[in-house]
């Protein structure tokens, strides 16, 4: 398959134009989903959409219970799905918990989410990756700027930009506890990064990403164009962001954890191929290659979300 | 001299009550300075006061020119006044530049600043410390939570809480480029920290402070009580904060530097004694022991600042 988005192959960084639509499928059917026209426009323009208070406090409470349980259960778990903070043994992320956890398993198929994703991706969808980012208080470290798609393309073989991340805020995300920062409009450009990918790069990159990150000039160019938006909001808010939107977050020295869960949905028409790095695929918990049955194969009743506040 | 604020001496952290007023001198004369009653109340309650757009864009421009010149000049300067970022050779801070730099020397004696400080400290004042914090884009690292007074007391022998930091924002301080975060009301409590001070602690602590920082429980208690305020504002804004106000800042992965200059003013009635750690004093560039002539010995004409916006 031709590599439409070559990265980590050139001597110098390059900024390439996006070759895929942002909202997929035909325009008419896109209009028929739960997101209204203004929300679609905002997502298409910025590459993300924040829906404040998407889940009720009761729902958030249930998720927090599971979150705390997973944190406790995995304190001494040495499996590769559990990523530790650089410089401490605190849990940074847990991957793939939705396979073993009923609540997160069901949440992945929640029609309030999947219908929106189908609307954006113009097809059936499946969960490509699931992770919890705890960002504990006092010592949660930064996530440097990156486009998820860059890694998923190079290291996992995701061919096209046709995936969406859905982040659910499980604690209040304030300006001071390391909220996600996004560069509006950055999803329209692919920053081809420099540096060759070493084998098993993920073993260090999930603690601290040093490859597949944009060079200073490209990042400055994107920020000059689009600025930086900080996705702050109360627990229960939901952030949709396009797979190529440049994002990152600062560390968290505040006492309040900034814990979010991420579902990454991919179009069933965009299944993974061989990694474009030429290396062996990353483990299944980082990139689902085996279970691509749609999370919902036919839309049931339409869910009305037009009243949800966009912030 | 009796140690009113013992720290790094007990086995366990303690929270002690403040034993000094926040606004010093008699109430009547405090009312006669440039800060109005509301501003004084705010400072007394929160332990800080942000005066947005205090300096004109023209003044900021001149300061930026000096800042850039100092950055260039000191790139390869190995003197101890120039502190590097942990993990890189980027300049983190430059101390004491006001002694050699005309603009910053004059700024230290600018009556628009010194009259406010005299009003707060109820006496003549002198510059205890001067530093520039560059916090460069992409790789500026965090400053963990601390009370400046804790260090100045233990390591420098500042007897009482009768000093004010004056931070001038020389770049726009956004929520995303690592602005100062402060805990309102924290100046009313002294967190007695644990751990003995090693000799020459400053050689590592100015890159990354690990001693004289509050324990998690004390910090959580203070934040629960007062919350966290992020001091964002345009270049040219001025932040006054009490020497014991708990503050810190996150790293800066954005392309935009967050550069501020800090003048620390101490009351002439609060001159340094022997360090309470029992160790030898830190170098002069960190704690002025020799030149305590008042920056302005008699107030000239009154400067009206009541129209300055408080934000």
Coordinates of C-alpha atoms in Angstrom, one line a residue:
Chain A
X1 CA 0.0 0.0 0.0
X2 CA 1.3 3.5 -0.9
X3 CA 2.4 5.5 2.1
X4 CA 0.3 8.7 1.9
X5 CA 1.8 10.1 5.0
X6 CA 5.5 9.3 5.2
X7 CA 7.1 10.1 8.5
X8 CA 10.5 9.3 10.1
X9 CA 11.9 8.7 6.7
X10 CA 13.2 12.1 5.5
X11 CA 16.4 13.9 6.8
X12 CA 14.3 17.1 7.5
X13 CA 10.8 17.6 8.8
X14 CA 8.1 18.5 6.3
X15 CA 4.6 19.7 6.6
X16 CA 2.3 17.8 4.2
X17 CA -1.3 18.6 3.3
X18 CA -4.0 16.3 4.7
X19 CA -5.3 13.9 2.0
X20 CA -8.5 12.8 3.7
X21 CA -11.7 14.5 4.6
X22 CA -12.3 15.5 8.2
X23 CA -16.0 14.4 8.2
X24 CA -16.3 11.2 6.1
X25 CA -19.1 9.7 4.1
X26 CA -21.6 11.7 2.1
X27 CA -22.6 15.1 3.4
X28 CA -26.3 14.2 3.6
X29 CA -26.0 11.3 5.9
X30 CA -23.5 13.2 8.0
X31 CA -26.3 15.6 8.7
X32 CA -28.5 12.9 10.1
X33 CA -26.5 12.0 13.2
X34 CA -26.7 13.3 16.7
X35 CA -24.3 16.2 16.2
X36 CA -25.9 19.3 14.8
X37 CA -24.7 21.4 12.0
X38 CA -22.9 23.9 14.1
X39 CA -21.1 21.1 16.1
X40 CA -20.0 19.4 12.9
X41 CA -18.7 22.7 11.5
X42 CA -16.7 23.4 14.7
X43 CA -15.3 19.9 14.6
X44 CA -14.4 20.2 10.9
X45 CA -12.7 23.5 11.5
X46 CA -10.8 23.0 14.7
X47 CA -10.3 19.2 14.7
X48 CA -12.0 18.8 18.1
X49 CA -15.3 19.4 19.9
X50 CA -15.9 19.6 23.6
X51 CA -19.3 18.6 24.9
X52 CA -19.5 19.8 28.5
X53 CA -21.4 17.7 31.1
X54 CA -22.1 15.0 28.6
X55 CA -22.5 12.3 31.3
X56 CA -24.5 12.8 34.4
X57 CA -22.8 13.1 37.9
X58 CA -24.2 9.6 38.7
X59 CA -22.6 8.1 35.6
X60 CA -19.3 9.8 36.4
X61 CA -19.5 8.5 40.0
X62 CA -19.8 4.9 38.7
X63 CA -16.8 5.4 36.3
X64 CA -14.7 6.9 39.1
X65 CA -15.4 3.9 41.3
X66 CA -14.0 1.6 38.5
X67 CA -11.1 4.0 37.9
X68 CA -10.1 3.9 41.6
X69 CA -10.5 0.1 41.6
X70 CA -8.3 -0.3 38.5
X71 CA -5.7 2.0 40.1
X72 CA -5.6 -0.1 43.3
X73 CA -5.6 -3.4 41.5
X74 CA -2.8 -2.4 39.2
X75 CA -0.5 -0.8 41.7
X76 CA 1.9 -3.7 41.6
X77 CA 0.9 -5.1 38.2
X78 CA 4.0 -5.6 36.1
X79 CA 2.2 -6.3 32.8
X80 CA 3.0 -4.1 29.8
X81 CA -0.5 -2.6 29.7
X82 CA 0.3 -0.7 32.9
X83 CA 2.6 2.3 32.2
X84 CA 4.5 4.0 35.0
X85 CA 5.4 7.7 35.3
X86 CA 9.0 8.6 34.3
X87 CA 10.9 8.9 37.5
X88 CA 8.4 7.3 39.8
X89 CA 6.3 4.1 40.2
X90 CA 3.0 6.0 40.0
X91 CA 0.6 4.6 37.3
X92 CA 0.6 6.9 34.2
X93 CA -1.7 4.9 32.0
X94 CA -3.5 1.6 31.8
X95 CA -4.3 0.3 28.3
X96 CA -7.0 -2.1 27.2
X97 CA -9.0 -2.2 30.4
X98 CA -12.2 -2.2 28.4
X99 CA -11.7 -5.8 27.5
X100 CA -11.9 -7.0 31.0
X101 CA -14.0 -4.4 32.7
X102 CA -17.7 -4.5 32.2
X103 CA -18.5 -0.8 32.7
X104 CA -15.8 0.3 30.2
X105 CA -16.8 -2.5 27.8
X106 CA -20.3 -1.3 27.8
X107 CA -19.3 2.3 27.6
X108 CA -17.4 1.6 24.4
X109 CA -20.6 0.6 22.8
X110 CA -22.8 3.3 24.3
X111 CA -24.9 4.6 21.5
X112 CA -24.6 8.2 22.7
X113 CA -21.0 7.9 21.7
X114 CA -20.9 5.5 18.8
X115 CA -23.6 7.3 16.8
X116 CA -21.6 10.5 16.9
X117 CA -18.5 8.6 15.9
X118 CA -20.3 6.9 13.0
X119 CA -21.6 10.3 12.0
X120 CA -18.0 11.7 11.8
X121 CA -16.4 8.6 10.2
X122 CA -19.2 7.8 7.8
X123 CA -19.2 4.1 8.5
X124 CA -19.3 1.5 11.1
X125 CA -16.6 1.8 13.7
X126 CA -14.6 -0.3 16.2
X127 CA -12.4 0.4 19.2
X128 CA -8.8 0.7 18.0
X129 CA -7.4 1.5 21.4
X130 CA -8.6 2.2 24.9
X131 CA -6.6 3.8 27.7
X132 CA -6.9 5.5 31.0
X133 CA -4.6 8.4 31.7
X134 CA -4.4 9.0 35.4
X135 CA -2.2 12.0 35.6
X136 CA -1.9 11.8 39.4
X137 CA -1.7 14.9 41.6
X138 CA 1.8 16.3 42.5
X139 CA 3.8 14.2 40.1
X140 CA 1.9 13.5 36.9
X141 CA 4.3 14.3 34.0
X142 CA 3.7 16.0 30.7
X143 CA 2.6 14.4 27.4
X144 CA 4.6 16.3 24.8
X145 CA 3.0 17.5 21.6
X146 CA 2.1 14.8 19.0
X147 CA -0.4 13.7 16.5
X148 CA -1.8 10.3 17.5
X149 CA -2.2 9.5 13.8
X150 CA 1.5 9.9 13.2
X151 CA 2.3 7.0 15.6
X152 CA -0.7 4.9 14.6
X153 CA 0.3 5.3 10.9
X154 CA 4.0 4.7 11.3
X155 CA 4.1 2.1 14.1
X156 CA 0.6 0.5 13.7
X157 CA -0.1 0.7 10.0
X158 CA -3.3 2.8 10.1
X159 CA -3.6 3.8 6.5
X160 CA -5.8 6.9 6.4
X161 CA -6.9 9.7 8.7
X162 CA -10.3 8.2 9.6
X163 CA -10.3 7.7 13.3
X164 CA -11.5 9.8 16.3
X165 CA -10.5 9.9 19.9
X166 CA -13.2 10.2 22.5
X167 CA -11.9 11.4 25.8
X168 CA -14.1 11.4 28.8
X169 CA -13.1 13.7 31.7
X170 CA -13.4 11.8 34.9
X171 CA -12.1 14.5 37.1
X172 CA -12.6 18.3 36.7
X173 CA -10.0 19.4 34.2
X174 CA -8.8 22.8 35.4
X175 CA -6.2 25.1 33.8
X176 CA -3.9 24.1 36.6
X177 CA -3.9 20.3 36.7
X178 CA -2.5 19.5 33.2
X179 CA -5.6 19.6 30.9
X180 CA -5.3 18.6 27.3
X181 CA -4.1 21.4 25.0
X182 CA -5.0 21.3 21.3
X183 CA -3.9 23.3 18.3
X184 CA -7.0 24.2 16.4
X185 CA -6.7 23.5 12.6
X186 CA -3.6 21.4 13.1
X187 CA -5.5 18.3 11.8
X188 CA -5.3 19.7 8.3
X189 CA -1.5 19.3 8.2
X190 CA 0.6 16.2 8.6
X191 CA 4.0 16.9 10.2
X192 CA 6.4 14.4 8.8
X193 CA 8.8 13.9 11.7
X194 CA 12.5 13.0 11.6
X195 CA 14.3 10.1 13.3
X196 CA 14.2 6.4 12.6
X197 CA 11.9 4.2 14.8
X198 CA 13.8 1.8 17.0
X199 CA 12.4 -1.6 17.7
X200 CA 9.9 -1.8 20.6
X201 CA 9.9 2.0 20.7
X202 CA 6.6 1.9 22.7
X203 CA 8.4 0.6 25.7
X204 CA 9.9 4.0 26.3
X205 CA 7.6 6.3 24.2
X206 CA 4.5 5.7 26.4
X207 CA 6.4 7.1 29.4
X208 CA 8.0 9.9 27.5
X209 CA 7.6 10.4 23.7
X210 CA 10.7 11.5 21.9
X211 CA 10.1 10.1 18.4
X212 CA 7.2 11.1 16.2
X213 CA 7.0 14.5 17.8
X214 CA 6.9 17.6 15.7
X215 CA 10.0 19.8 15.3
X216 CA 9.9 23.2 16.9
X217 CA 9.5 25.1 13.6
X218 CA 6.5 23.0 12.5
X219 CA 4.9 23.3 15.8
X220 CA 5.4 27.0 16.0
X221 CA 4.0 27.4 12.5
X222 CA 0.8 25.4 13.5
X223 CA 0.4 27.4 16.7
X224 CA 0.9 30.7 15.0
X225 CA -1.9 29.7 12.6
X226 CA -4.3 28.2 15.1
X227 CA -3.3 29.1 18.6
X228 CA -3.7 26.8 21.6
X229 CA -7.0 25.8 23.2
X230 CA -7.1 24.3 26.6
X231 CA -9.8 21.7 27.0
X232 CA -11.0 22.5 30.5
X233 CA -14.3 21.3 31.8
X234 CA -16.1 19.5 34.6
X235 CA -16.0 15.8 35.1
X236 CA -18.4 14.1 32.8
X237 CA -17.5 16.3 29.8
X238 CA -16.6 14.6 26.6
X239 CA -14.0 15.7 24.1
X240 CA -14.0 14.4 20.5
X241 CA -10.7 14.9 18.7
X242 CA -9.6 14.0 15.2
X243 CA -6.8 11.5 15.0
X244 CA -4.4 14.0 13.5
X245 CA -5.0 17.0 15.8
X246 CA -1.8 18.1 17.4
X247 CA -2.2 17.9 21.2
X248 CA -0.2 17.6 24.4
X249 CA -0.5 18.4 28.1
X250 CA 1.6 19.8 30.8
X251 CA 2.5 18.0 34.1
X252 CA 0.3 18.2 37.1
X253 CA 1.9 19.5 40.3
X254 CA -1.5 20.3 41.8
X255 CA -3.0 18.0 44.4
X256 CA -6.0 17.2 42.1
X257 CA -5.5 14.3 39.7
X258 CA -6.5 14.8 36.1
X259 CA -7.9 11.5 35.1
X260 CA -9.5 10.8 31.7
X261 CA -10.4 7.7 29.7
X262 CA -9.8 7.6 26.0
X263 CA -11.6 5.4 23.4
X264 CA -10.1 5.6 20.0
X265 CA -12.6 4.6 17.3
X266 CA -11.4 3.7 13.8
X267 CA -13.6 3.2 10.7
X268 CA -14.1 -0.4 9.7
X269 CA -13.0 0.7 6.2
X270 CA -9.6 1.9 7.6
X271 CA -8.4 -1.4 9.2
X272 CA -4.7 -1.6 10.0
X273 CA -2.1 -2.9 7.5
X274 CA 1.6 -3.6 8.0
X275 CA 3.3 -0.8 10.0
X276 CA 4.8 1.8 7.6
X277 CA 8.0 1.7 9.6
X278 CA 8.6 -1.7 8.2
X279 CA 8.9 -3.1 11.7
X280 CA 6.8 -5.7 13.5
X281 CA 3.4 -4.5 14.7
X282 CA 3.1 -3.2 18.2
X283 CA 1.2 -5.3 20.7
X284 CA -2.5 -5.8 20.5
X285 CA -3.3 -3.7 23.6
X286 CA -1.9 -0.7 21.8
X287 CA -3.5 -1.3 18.4
X288 CA -6.4 -3.7 17.9
X289 CA -5.8 -5.8 14.8
X290 CA -8.0 -8.8 15.6
X291 CA -11.5 -7.7 16.8
X292 CA -12.8 -5.3 14.3
X293 CA -16.5 -6.1 14.6
X294 CA -18.4 -2.9 14.6
X295 CA -19.3 -1.7 18.1
X296 CA -22.8 -1.1 16.8
X297 CA -23.7 -2.5 13.4
X298 CA -27.0 -0.8 12.9
X299 CA -28.1 2.5 14.4
X300 CA -31.1 2.1 16.6
X301 CA -33.3 5.0 17.5
X302 CA -31.7 8.4 16.9
X303 CA -30.2 10.0 20.0
X304 CA -30.8 13.8 20.2
X305 CA -27.7 15.6 21.4
X306 CA -28.5 19.1 20.0
X307 CA -29.2 20.4 23.5
X308 CA -25.7 19.5 24.7
X309 CA -23.6 22.6 25.4
X310 CA -20.6 23.1 23.2
X311 CA -17.8 24.8 25.1
Chain B
X1 CA 17.7 34.9 67.7
X2 CA 14.7 32.7 68.4
X3 CA 13.6 30.7 65.4
X4 CA 9.9 31.7 65.0
X5 CA 9.5 29.5 61.9
X6 CA 11.4 26.3 62.4
X7 CA 11.6 24.1 59.3
X8 CA 13.6 21.0 58.2
X9 CA 14.1 20.2 61.9
X10 CA 11.1 18.0 62.9
X11 CA 10.6 14.4 61.9
X12 CA 7.1 15.2 60.6
X13 CA 5.7 18.2 58.7
X14 CA 3.7 20.7 60.7
X15 CA 1.5 23.6 59.8
X16 CA 2.3 26.7 62.0
X17 CA 0.3 29.9 62.3
X18 CA 1.8 33.0 60.8
X19 CA 3.3 35.3 63.5
X20 CA 3.6 38.5 61.5
X21 CA 1.1 40.9 60.0
X22 CA 0.6 40.8 56.2
X23 CA 0.5 44.5 55.8
X24 CA 3.1 46.1 58.1
X25 CA 3.4 49.4 59.9
X26 CA 0.4 51.3 61.3
X27 CA -2.9 51.1 59.5
X28 CA -3.2 54.8 58.9
X29 CA 0.0 55.2 57.0
X30 CA -0.7 52.0 55.0
X31 CA -3.7 53.8 53.7
X32 CA -1.7 56.7 52.3
X33 CA 0.3 54.7 49.7
X34 CA -0.5 54.1 46.0
X35 CA -2.6 51.0 46.5
X36 CA -6.2 51.7 47.3
X37 CA -8.2 50.1 50.1
X38 CA -9.7 47.4 48.0
X39 CA -6.3 46.4 46.6
X40 CA -4.8 46.3 50.1
X41 CA -7.7 44.1 51.3
X42 CA -7.2 41.7 48.4
X43 CA -3.5 41.4 49.0
X44 CA -4.0 40.9 52.7
X45 CA -6.7 38.2 52.1
X46 CA -5.1 36.3 49.2
X47 CA -1.4 37.0 49.7
X48 CA -1.0 38.4 46.2
X49 CA -2.3 41.1 43.9
X50 CA -2.2 41.2 40.1
X51 CA -2.0 44.6 38.5
X52 CA -2.7 44.1 34.8
X53 CA -1.0 46.2 32.2
X54 CA 1.0 48.0 34.8
X55 CA 3.8 48.9 32.4
X56 CA 3.2 50.3 28.9
X57 CA 3.9 48.3 25.8
X58 CA 6.9 50.7 25.1
X59 CA 8.4 49.9 28.5
X60 CA 7.9 46.2 28.0
X61 CA 9.6 46.4 24.7
X62 CA 12.7 48.0 26.2
X63 CA 12.8 45.3 28.9
X64 CA 12.4 42.6 26.3
X65 CA 15.4 43.9 24.4
X66 CA 17.5 43.7 27.6
X67 CA 16.1 40.2 28.3
X68 CA 17.0 39.0 24.9
X69 CA 20.5 40.5 25.2
X70 CA 21.1 38.9 28.6
X71 CA 19.9 35.5 27.2
X72 CA 22.3 35.8 24.3
X73 CA 25.2 37.1 26.4
X74 CA 24.9 34.3 28.9
X75 CA 24.4 31.4 26.6
X76 CA 27.8 30.0 27.4
X77 CA 28.4 31.8 30.7
X78 CA 29.4 29.3 33.3
X79 CA 29.1 31.6 36.4
X80 CA 26.8 30.4 39.2
X81 CA 24.4 33.2 38.6
X82 CA 23.2 31.5 35.4
X83 CA 21.0 28.5 36.2
X84 CA 20.4 25.8 33.4
X85 CA 17.2 23.8 32.9
X86 CA 17.4 20.2 34.4
X87 CA 18.1 17.9 31.4
X88 CA 19.2 20.6 29.0
X89 CA 21.6 23.6 28.6
X90 CA 18.8 26.1 28.1
X91 CA 19.0 29.0 30.6
X92 CA 16.4 28.6 33.4
X93 CA 17.2 31.7 35.5
X94 CA 19.7 34.5 35.7
X95 CA 20.3 36.0 39.1
X96 CA 21.5 39.4 40.2
X97 CA 21.5 41.0 36.7
X98 CA 20.2 44.2 38.2
X99 CA 23.6 45.0 39.6
X100 CA 25.2 45.2 36.1
X101 CA 22.3 46.1 33.9
X102 CA 21.2 49.8 33.9
X103 CA 17.6 49.2 32.9
X104 CA 17.0 46.6 35.6
X105 CA 19.0 48.6 38.1
X106 CA 16.8 51.6 37.5
X107 CA 13.6 49.5 37.5
X108 CA 14.5 48.2 41.0
X109 CA 14.2 51.9 42.2
X110 CA 11.2 52.8 40.1
X111 CA 8.9 54.7 42.5
X112 CA 5.8 53.2 41.0
X113 CA 7.1 49.9 42.4
X114 CA 8.9 50.9 45.6
X115 CA 6.1 53.1 47.0
X116 CA 3.8 50.2 46.8
X117 CA 6.3 48.0 48.5
X118 CA 6.9 50.6 51.2
X119 CA 3.2 50.7 51.7
X120 CA 3.0 47.0 52.2
X121 CA 6.1 46.6 54.4
X122 CA 5.6 49.8 56.4
X123 CA 9.3 50.8 56.2
X124 CA 12.1 51.5 53.8
X125 CA 12.9 48.6 51.6
X126 CA 15.9 47.1 49.7
X127 CA 16.3 44.5 47.0
X128 CA 17.0 41.2 48.6
X129 CA 17.2 39.2 45.4
X130 CA 16.7 39.7 41.7
X131 CA 16.2 37.1 39.1
X132 CA 14.9 36.5 35.6
X133 CA 13.0 33.3 35.0
X134 CA 13.0 32.6 31.2
X135 CA 10.9 29.4 31.1
X136 CA 11.7 28.9 27.4
X137 CA 9.2 27.4 25.0
X138 CA 9.1 23.6 24.4
X139 CA 11.3 22.7 27.3
X140 CA 10.9 25.0 30.3
X141 CA 10.5 22.8 33.3
X142 CA 8.2 23.2 36.3
X143 CA 8.9 25.0 39.6
X144 CA 7.4 22.8 42.3
X145 CA 5.3 24.3 45.0
X146 CA 7.2 26.3 47.7
X147 CA 7.0 29.3 50.0
X148 CA 10.0 31.5 49.2
X149 CA 10.1 32.5 52.8
X150 CA 10.8 28.9 53.9
X151 CA 14.1 28.9 52.0
X152 CA 15.0 32.5 52.7
X153 CA 14.4 31.8 56.4
X154 CA 16.2 28.5 56.7
X155 CA 19.0 29.0 54.2
X156 CA 19.5 32.8 54.2
X157 CA 18.4 33.8 57.8
X158 CA 15.5 36.1 57.0
X159 CA 14.0 36.4 60.4
X160 CA 10.4 37.5 59.8
X161 CA 7.8 37.5 57.1
X162 CA 8.3 41.0 55.9
X163 CA 9.2 40.8 52.3
X164 CA 7.4 41.0 49.0
X165 CA 8.1 39.6 45.6
X166 CA 7.3 41.7 42.6
X167 CA 7.1 39.8 39.4
X168 CA 6.9 41.6 36.1
X169 CA 5.4 39.6 33.2
X170 CA 7.6 40.2 30.2
X171 CA 5.7 37.8 27.9
X172 CA 2.0 37.1 27.8
X173 CA 1.4 34.6 30.6
X174 CA -1.3 32.2 29.2
X175 CA -2.9 29.3 31.0
X176 CA -0.8 27.1 28.6
X177 CA 2.8 28.4 28.9
X178 CA 3.4 27.6 32.6
X179 CA 2.1 30.7 34.4
X180 CA 2.5 31.2 38.1
X181 CA 0.0 29.3 40.2
X182 CA -0.7 30.6 43.7
X183 CA -2.7 29.3 46.7
X184 CA -4.9 32.1 48.0
X185 CA -4.6 32.5 51.8
X186 CA -1.6 30.2 52.1
X187 CA 0.5 33.1 53.3
X188 CA -1.3 32.8 56.7
X189 CA 0.3 29.4 57.4
X190 CA 3.9 28.3 57.6
X191 CA 4.5 24.7 56.4
X192 CA 7.4 23.4 58.5
X193 CA 9.0 21.0 56.0
X194 CA 11.0 17.8 56.7
X195 CA 14.5 16.8 55.7
X196 CA 17.9 18.2 56.6
X197 CA 19.5 20.9 54.4
X198 CA 22.7 19.6 52.8
X199 CA 25.6 22.0 52.2
X200 CA 25.4 24.0 49.0
X201 CA 21.8 22.8 48.5
X202 CA 21.2 25.8 46.1
X203 CA 23.5 24.2 43.5
X204 CA 20.7 21.7 42.8
X205 CA 17.6 23.3 44.3
X206 CA 17.6 26.1 41.7
X207 CA 17.2 23.6 38.9
X208 CA 14.8 21.4 40.8
X209 CA 13.7 22.0 44.3
X210 CA 13.4 18.9 46.5
X211 CA 13.9 20.3 50.0
X212 CA 11.8 22.9 51.6
X213 CA 8.8 21.9 49.6
X214 CA 5.5 21.2 51.4
X215 CA 4.4 17.6 52.0
X216 CA 1.3 16.4 50.1
X217 CA -1.0 16.6 53.0
X218 CA -0.2 20.1 54.0
X219 CA -0.4 21.3 50.4
X220 CA -3.8 19.5 49.9
X221 CA -5.0 21.2 53.1
X222 CA -4.0 24.6 51.8
X223 CA -5.5 24.1 48.4
X224 CA -8.8 22.7 49.8
X225 CA -9.0 25.9 51.9
X226 CA -8.0 28.4 49.3
X227 CA -8.0 26.8 45.8
X228 CA -5.5 27.6 43.1
X229 CA -5.3 30.9 41.2
X230 CA -3.4 31.1 37.9
X231 CA -1.8 34.5 37.4
X232 CA -2.4 34.9 33.7
X233 CA -2.1 38.3 32.1
X234 CA -0.6 40.3 29.2
X235 CA 3.1 41.3 29.2
X236 CA 3.6 44.4 31.3
X237 CA 1.4 43.1 34.1
X238 CA 2.8 43.1 37.6
X239 CA 2.2 40.6 40.3
X240 CA 2.9 41.4 44.0
X241 CA 3.1 38.3 46.2
X242 CA 3.8 37.9 49.9
X243 CA 7.0 36.1 50.7
X244 CA 5.2 33.2 52.3
X245 CA 2.5 32.6 49.7
X246 CA 2.6 29.1 48.4
X247 CA 3.3 29.1 44.6
X248 CA 4.6 27.0 41.8
X249 CA 4.3 26.6 38.1
X250 CA 4.0 23.9 35.5
X251 CA 6.4 23.2 32.7
X252 CA 6.1 25.0 29.3
X253 CA 5.8 22.8 26.2
X254 CA 4.2 25.6 24.2
X255 CA 6.3 27.4 21.7
X256 CA 5.8 30.7 23.6
X257 CA 8.3 31.5 26.3
X258 CA 7.0 32.6 29.7
X259 CA 9.6 35.1 30.8
X260 CA 9.2 37.1 34.0
X261 CA 11.6 39.2 36.1
X262 CA 11.4 39.1 39.9
X263 CA 12.5 41.7 42.4
X264 CA 12.3 40.6 46.0
X265 CA 12.1 43.5 48.4
X266 CA 12.8 43.1 52.1
X267 CA 12.1 45.6 54.9
X268 CA 15.3 47.3 56.2
X269 CA 14.0 46.3 59.6
X270 CA 14.2 42.6 58.6
X271 CA 17.8 42.3 57.6
X272 CA 19.3 38.8 57.3
X273 CA 20.9 37.1 60.3
X274 CA 22.7 33.8 60.4
X275 CA 20.9 31.1 58.4
X276 CA 18.6 29.1 60.7
X277 CA 19.9 25.9 59.1
X278 CA 23.2 26.6 61.0
X279 CA 25.1 26.4 57.8
X280 CA 27.1 29.0 56.0
X281 CA 25.1 31.7 54.2
X282 CA 24.3 31.2 50.5
X283 CA 26.1 33.4 48.0
X284 CA 25.4 37.1 47.8
X285 CA 23.7 36.8 44.4
X286 CA 20.9 34.7 46.0
X287 CA 20.6 36.7 49.2
X288 CA 21.8 40.3 49.5
X289 CA 23.6 40.7 52.9
X290 CA 25.8 43.7 52.1
X291 CA 23.9 46.4 50.3
X292 CA 20.9 47.2 52.3
X293 CA 20.6 50.9 51.6
X294 CA 17.0 51.7 50.9
X295 CA 16.0 51.8 47.3
X296 CA 14.3 55.1 47.9
X297 CA 14.8 56.7 51.3
X298 CA 12.1 59.2 51.2
X299 CA 8.9 59.1 49.3
X300 CA 8.8 61.8 46.7
X301 CA 5.5 62.9 45.1
X302 CA 2.7 60.5 45.6
X303 CA 2.0 58.2 42.6
X304 CA -1.6 57.5 42.0
X305 CA -2.3 53.9 41.0
X306 CA -5.9 53.7 42.0
X307 CA -6.9 53.6 38.3
X308 CA -4.9 50.4 37.7
X309 CA -7.0 47.5 36.9
X310 CA -6.9 44.6 39.5
X311 CA -7.4 41.3 37.9

